[in-house]
Short mmCIF file of C-alpha atoms and ligand atoms in Angstrom, two decimals:
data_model
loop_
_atom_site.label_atom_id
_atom_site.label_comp_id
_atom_site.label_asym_id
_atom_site.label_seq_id
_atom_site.Cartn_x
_atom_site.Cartn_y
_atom_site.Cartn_z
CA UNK S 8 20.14 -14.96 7.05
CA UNK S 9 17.00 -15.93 8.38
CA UNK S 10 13.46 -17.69 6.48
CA UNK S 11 10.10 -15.85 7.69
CA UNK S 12 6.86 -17.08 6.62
CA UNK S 13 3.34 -14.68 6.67
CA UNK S 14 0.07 -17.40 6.82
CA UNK S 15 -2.67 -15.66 5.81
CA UNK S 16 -5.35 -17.22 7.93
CA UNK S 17 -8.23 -14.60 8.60
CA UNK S 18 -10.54 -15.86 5.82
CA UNK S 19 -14.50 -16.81 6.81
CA UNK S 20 -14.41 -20.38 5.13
CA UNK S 21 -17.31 -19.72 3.45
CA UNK S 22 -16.97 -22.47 0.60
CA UNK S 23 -16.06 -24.75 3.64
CA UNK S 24 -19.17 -23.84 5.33
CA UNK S 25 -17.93 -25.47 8.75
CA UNK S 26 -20.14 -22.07 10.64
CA UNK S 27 -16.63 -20.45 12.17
CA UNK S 28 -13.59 -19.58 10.05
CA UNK S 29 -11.86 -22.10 8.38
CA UNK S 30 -8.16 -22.04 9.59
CA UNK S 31 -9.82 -22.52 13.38
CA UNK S 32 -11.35 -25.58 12.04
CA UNK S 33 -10.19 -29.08 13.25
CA UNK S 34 -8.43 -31.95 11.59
CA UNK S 35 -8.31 -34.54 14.07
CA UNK S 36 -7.92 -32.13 16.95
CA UNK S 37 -5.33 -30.16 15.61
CA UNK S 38 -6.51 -26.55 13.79
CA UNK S 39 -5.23 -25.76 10.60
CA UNK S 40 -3.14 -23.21 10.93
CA UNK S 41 -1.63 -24.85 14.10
CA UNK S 42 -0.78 -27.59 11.82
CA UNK S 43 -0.01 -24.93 9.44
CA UNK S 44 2.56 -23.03 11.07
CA UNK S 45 4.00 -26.46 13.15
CA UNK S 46 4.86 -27.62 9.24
CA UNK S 47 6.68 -24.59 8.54
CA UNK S 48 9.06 -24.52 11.49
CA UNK S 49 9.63 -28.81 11.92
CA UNK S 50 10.50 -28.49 7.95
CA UNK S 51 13.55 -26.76 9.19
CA UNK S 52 13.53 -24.35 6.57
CA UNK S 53 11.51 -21.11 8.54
CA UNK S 54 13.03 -19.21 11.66
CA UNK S 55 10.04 -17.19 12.14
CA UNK S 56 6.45 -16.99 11.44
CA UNK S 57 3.80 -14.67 11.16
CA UNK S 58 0.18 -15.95 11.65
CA UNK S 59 -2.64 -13.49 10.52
CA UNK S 60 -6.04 -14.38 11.57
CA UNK S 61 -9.39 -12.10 12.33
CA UNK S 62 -9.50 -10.00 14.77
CA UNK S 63 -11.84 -11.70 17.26
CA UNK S 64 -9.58 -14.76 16.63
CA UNK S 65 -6.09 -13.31 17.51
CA UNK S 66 -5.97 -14.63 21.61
CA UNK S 67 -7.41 -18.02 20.48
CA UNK S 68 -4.35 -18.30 17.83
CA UNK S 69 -1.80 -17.03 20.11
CA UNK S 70 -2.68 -19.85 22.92
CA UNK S 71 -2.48 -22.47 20.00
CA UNK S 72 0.52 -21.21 18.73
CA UNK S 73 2.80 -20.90 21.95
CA UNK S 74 4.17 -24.05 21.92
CA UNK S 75 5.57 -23.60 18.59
CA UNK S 76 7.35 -20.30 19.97
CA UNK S 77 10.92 -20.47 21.40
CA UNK S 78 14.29 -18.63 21.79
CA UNK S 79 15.15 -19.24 18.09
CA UNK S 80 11.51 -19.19 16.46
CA UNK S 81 9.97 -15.91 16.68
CA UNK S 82 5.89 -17.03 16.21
CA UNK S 83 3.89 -13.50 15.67
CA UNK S 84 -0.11 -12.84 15.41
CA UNK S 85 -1.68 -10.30 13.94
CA UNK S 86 -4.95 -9.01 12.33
CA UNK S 87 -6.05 -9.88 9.17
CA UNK S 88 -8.35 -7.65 6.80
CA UNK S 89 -10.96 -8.35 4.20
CA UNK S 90 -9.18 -9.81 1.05
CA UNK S 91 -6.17 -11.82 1.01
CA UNK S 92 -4.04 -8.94 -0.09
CA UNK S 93 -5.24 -7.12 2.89
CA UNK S 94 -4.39 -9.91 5.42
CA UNK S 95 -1.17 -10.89 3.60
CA UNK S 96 0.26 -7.19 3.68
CA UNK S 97 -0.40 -6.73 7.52
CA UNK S 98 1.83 -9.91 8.28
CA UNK S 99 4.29 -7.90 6.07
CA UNK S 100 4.15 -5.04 8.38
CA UNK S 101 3.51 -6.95 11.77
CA UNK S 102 6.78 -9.00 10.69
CA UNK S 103 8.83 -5.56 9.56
CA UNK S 104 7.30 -3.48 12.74
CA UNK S 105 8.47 -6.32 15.62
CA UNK S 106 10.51 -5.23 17.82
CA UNK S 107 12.98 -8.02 17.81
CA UNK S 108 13.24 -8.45 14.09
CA UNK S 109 13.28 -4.79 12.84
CA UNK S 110 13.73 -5.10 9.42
CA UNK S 111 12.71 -7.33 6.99
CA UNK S 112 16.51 -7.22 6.02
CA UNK S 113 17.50 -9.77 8.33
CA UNK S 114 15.74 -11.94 6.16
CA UNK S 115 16.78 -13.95 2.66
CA UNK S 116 13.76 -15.47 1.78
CA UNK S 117 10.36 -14.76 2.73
CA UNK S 118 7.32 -17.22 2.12
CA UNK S 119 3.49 -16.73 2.26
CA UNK S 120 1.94 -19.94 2.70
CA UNK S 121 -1.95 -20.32 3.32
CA UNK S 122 -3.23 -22.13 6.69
CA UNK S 123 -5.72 -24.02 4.32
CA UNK S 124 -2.68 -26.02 2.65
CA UNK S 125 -1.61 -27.48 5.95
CA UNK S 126 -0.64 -31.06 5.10
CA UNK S 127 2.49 -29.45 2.91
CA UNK S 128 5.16 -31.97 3.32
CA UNK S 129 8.22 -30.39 4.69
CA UNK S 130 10.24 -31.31 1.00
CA UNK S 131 7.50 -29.29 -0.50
CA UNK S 132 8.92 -25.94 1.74
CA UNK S 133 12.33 -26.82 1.90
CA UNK S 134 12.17 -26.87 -2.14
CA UNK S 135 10.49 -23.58 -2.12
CA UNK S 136 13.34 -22.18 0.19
CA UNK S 137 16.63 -23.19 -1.80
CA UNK S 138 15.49 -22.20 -5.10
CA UNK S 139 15.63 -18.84 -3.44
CA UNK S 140 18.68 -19.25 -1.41
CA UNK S 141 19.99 -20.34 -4.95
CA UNK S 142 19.36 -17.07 -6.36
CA UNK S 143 15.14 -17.06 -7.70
CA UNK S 144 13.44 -13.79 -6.58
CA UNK S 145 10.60 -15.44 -6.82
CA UNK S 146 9.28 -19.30 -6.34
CA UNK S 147 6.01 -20.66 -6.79
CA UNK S 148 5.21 -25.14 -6.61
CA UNK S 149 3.41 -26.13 -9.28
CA UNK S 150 1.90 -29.67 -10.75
CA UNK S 151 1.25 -30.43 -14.06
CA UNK S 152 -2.87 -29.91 -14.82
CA UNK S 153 -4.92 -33.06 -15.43
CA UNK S 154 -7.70 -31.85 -17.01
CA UNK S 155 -7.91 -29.51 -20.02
CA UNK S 156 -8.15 -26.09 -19.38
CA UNK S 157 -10.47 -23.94 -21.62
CA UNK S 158 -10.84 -20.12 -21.52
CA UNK S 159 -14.62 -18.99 -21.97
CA UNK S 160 -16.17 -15.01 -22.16
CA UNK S 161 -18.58 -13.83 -19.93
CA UNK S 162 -21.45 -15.58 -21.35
CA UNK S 163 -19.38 -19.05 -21.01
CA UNK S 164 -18.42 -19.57 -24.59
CA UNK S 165 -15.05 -20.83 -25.31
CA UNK S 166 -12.64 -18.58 -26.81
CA UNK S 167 -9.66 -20.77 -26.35
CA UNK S 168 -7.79 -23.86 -25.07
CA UNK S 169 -4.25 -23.25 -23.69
CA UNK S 170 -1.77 -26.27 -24.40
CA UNK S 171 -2.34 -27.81 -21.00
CA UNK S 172 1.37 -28.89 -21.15
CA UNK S 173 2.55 -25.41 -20.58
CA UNK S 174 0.25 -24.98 -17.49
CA UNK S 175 0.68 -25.33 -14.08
CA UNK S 176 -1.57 -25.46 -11.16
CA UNK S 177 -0.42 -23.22 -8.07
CA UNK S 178 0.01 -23.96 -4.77
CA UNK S 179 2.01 -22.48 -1.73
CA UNK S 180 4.18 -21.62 0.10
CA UNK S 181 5.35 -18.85 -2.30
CA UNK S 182 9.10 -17.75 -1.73
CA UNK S 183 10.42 -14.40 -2.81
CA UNK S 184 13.70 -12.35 -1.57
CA UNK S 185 12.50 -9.90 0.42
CA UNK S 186 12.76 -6.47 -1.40
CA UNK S 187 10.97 -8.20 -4.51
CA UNK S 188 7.98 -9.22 -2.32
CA UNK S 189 7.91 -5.72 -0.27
CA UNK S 190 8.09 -4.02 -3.34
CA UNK S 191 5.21 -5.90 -5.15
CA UNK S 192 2.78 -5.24 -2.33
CA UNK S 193 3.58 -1.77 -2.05
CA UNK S 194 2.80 -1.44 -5.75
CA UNK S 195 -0.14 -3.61 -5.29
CA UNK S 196 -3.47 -1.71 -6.21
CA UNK S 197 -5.48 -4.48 -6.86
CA UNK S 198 -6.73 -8.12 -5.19
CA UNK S 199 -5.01 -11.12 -5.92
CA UNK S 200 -4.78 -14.86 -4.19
CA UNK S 201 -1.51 -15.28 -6.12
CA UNK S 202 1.05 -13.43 -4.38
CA UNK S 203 4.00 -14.44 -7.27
CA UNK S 204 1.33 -12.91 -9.59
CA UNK S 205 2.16 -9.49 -8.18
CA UNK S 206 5.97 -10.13 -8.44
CA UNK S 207 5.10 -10.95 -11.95
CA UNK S 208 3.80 -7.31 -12.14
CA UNK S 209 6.45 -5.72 -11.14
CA UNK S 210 8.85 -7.50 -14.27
CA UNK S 211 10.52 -10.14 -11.99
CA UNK S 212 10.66 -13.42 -13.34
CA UNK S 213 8.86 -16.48 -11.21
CA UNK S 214 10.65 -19.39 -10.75
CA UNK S 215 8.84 -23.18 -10.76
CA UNK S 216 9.57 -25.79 -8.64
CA UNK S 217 7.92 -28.91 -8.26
CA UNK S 218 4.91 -28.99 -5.28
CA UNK S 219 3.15 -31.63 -3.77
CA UNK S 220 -0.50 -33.44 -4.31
CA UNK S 221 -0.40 -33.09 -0.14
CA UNK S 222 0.16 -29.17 -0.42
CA UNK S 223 -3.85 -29.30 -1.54
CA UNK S 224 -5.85 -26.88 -0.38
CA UNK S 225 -8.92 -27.04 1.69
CA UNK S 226 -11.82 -25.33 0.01
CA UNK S 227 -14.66 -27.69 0.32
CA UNK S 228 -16.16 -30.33 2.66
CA UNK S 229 -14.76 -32.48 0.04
CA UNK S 230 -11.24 -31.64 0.63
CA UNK S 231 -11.30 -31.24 4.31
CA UNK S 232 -12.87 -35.22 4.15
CA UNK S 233 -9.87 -35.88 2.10
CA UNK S 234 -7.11 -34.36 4.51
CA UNK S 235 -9.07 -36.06 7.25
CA UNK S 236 -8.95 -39.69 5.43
CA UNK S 237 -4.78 -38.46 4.45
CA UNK S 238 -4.02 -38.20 8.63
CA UNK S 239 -5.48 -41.41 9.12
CA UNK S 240 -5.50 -43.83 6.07
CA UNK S 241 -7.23 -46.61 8.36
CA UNK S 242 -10.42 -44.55 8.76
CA UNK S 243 -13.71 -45.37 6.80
N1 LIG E 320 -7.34 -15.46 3.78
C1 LIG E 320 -6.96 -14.41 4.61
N2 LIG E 320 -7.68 -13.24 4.61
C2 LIG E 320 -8.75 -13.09 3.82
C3 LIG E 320 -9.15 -14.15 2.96
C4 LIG E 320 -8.41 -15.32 2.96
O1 LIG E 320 -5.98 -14.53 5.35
N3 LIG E 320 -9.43 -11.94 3.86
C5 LIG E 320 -6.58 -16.72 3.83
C6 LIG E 320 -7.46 -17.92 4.22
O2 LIG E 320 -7.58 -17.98 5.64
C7 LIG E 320 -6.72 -19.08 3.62
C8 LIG E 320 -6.01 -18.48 2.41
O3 LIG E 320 -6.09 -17.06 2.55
O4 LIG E 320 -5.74 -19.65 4.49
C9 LIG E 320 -6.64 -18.93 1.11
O5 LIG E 320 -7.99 -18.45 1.05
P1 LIG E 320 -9.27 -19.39 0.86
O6 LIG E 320 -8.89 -20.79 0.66
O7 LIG E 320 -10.15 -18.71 -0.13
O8 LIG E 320 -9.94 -19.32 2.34
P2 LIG E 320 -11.24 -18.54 2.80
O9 LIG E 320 -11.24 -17.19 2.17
O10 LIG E 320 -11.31 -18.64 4.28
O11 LIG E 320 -12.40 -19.45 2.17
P3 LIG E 320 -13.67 -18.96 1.30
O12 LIG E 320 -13.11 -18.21 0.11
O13 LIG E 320 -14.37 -20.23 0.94
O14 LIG E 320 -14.48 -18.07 2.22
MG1 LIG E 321 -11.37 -16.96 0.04
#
């Protein structure tokens, strides 16, 4: 069976504040989510990919993309909409709807992986990709947190402090088997950024596997000055 991956890419970037959405934005003349979706299928691990971006953005993506696209790598854009959840269920449908792949049955494992974590090392997704060949419904990377988490009320006073050795921070790509992920998004009411947090919903379990410091993602000026100093270490 085959590995598809959704990349939810139609966000505005506003924390990045770089004036045009941030998956269209440049590390060292590459976008992100061109670098995004070339990780995904030179890992190895993904057949097919499914690239959503906003709407004014789709024929900019699809000439980027092309070169990625092939007899054996079907490479699909589509539009996104105005939350995460939105965006990340219409690459569910474009990728169930296309005419060459018509159901999402044809698929073992599908991943969601966001265009803003676009220096993910190809381990980090092949890692992701067995655990659910191996049987996981569900697969999220994680690292162990660094600082001490505290949980505060509304008016910021601490009500409690988890034992940081039980948590994990989150990163993508998320894997699921297909019917567990369909089915969480279809009884999805709500927004979410964490796509396994749905699954978790629903009464699955989530498996853990271990991510990558690389599979960061780019929020801030900050971090995009970090990925920029990771592609070329010589830099100032
Ligand atoms: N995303 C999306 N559709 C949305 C919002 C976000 O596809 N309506 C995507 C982003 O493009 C990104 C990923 O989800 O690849 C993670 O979101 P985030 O890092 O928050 O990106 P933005 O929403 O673009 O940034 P910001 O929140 O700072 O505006
Ligand atoms: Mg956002």
């Amino acid at each position: 069976g085959r590995v598809a991956a959704v990349v939810p890419a139609a966000g505005s970037g506003v924390r990045l504040g770089a004036g045009l959405p941030k998956a269209f934005v440049e590390l060292h003349g590459r976008t992100m989510l061109e670098r995004a979706v070339a990780g995904l299928l030179t890992s190895g691990a993904v057949d097919d990919v499914v690239a959503v971006v906003p709407a004014d953005r789709v024929a900019q993506a699809e000439s980027e993309l092309a070169h990625l696209r092939d007899d054996d790598h079907l490479v699909v854009v589509t539009t996104g909409g105005a939350e995460r959840t939105d965006s990340v269920r219409n690459g569910l449908a474009a990728l169930t709807a296309h005419r060459r792949r018509p159901r999402a049955a044809v698929y073992d494992v599908l991943l969601v992986h966001d265009a803003a974590r676009c220096l993910t090392p190809p381990d980090a997704i092949r890692r992701v990709v067995t655990a659910v060949r191996g049987g996981a419904v569900a697969v999220v990377p994680v690292l162990p947190v660094v600082d001490t988490v505290k949980q505060v009320d509304a008016d910021g006073y601490v009500v409690g402090t988890p034992d940081r050795a039980a948590l994990r921070a989150v990163q993508t790509p998320q894997g699921f088997a297909p019917d567990v992920l369909l089915a969480a998004y279809d009884a999805a009411g709500d927004v979410t950024t964490d796509d396994a947090g749905l699954v978790e919903r629903t009464g699955d379990r989530v498996a853990t596997v271990p991510g990558d410091p690389l599979a960061f993602k780019i929020t801030t000026a900050d971090d995009h000055a970090r990925a920029l100093a990771e592609l070329d270490p010589g830099a100032p």
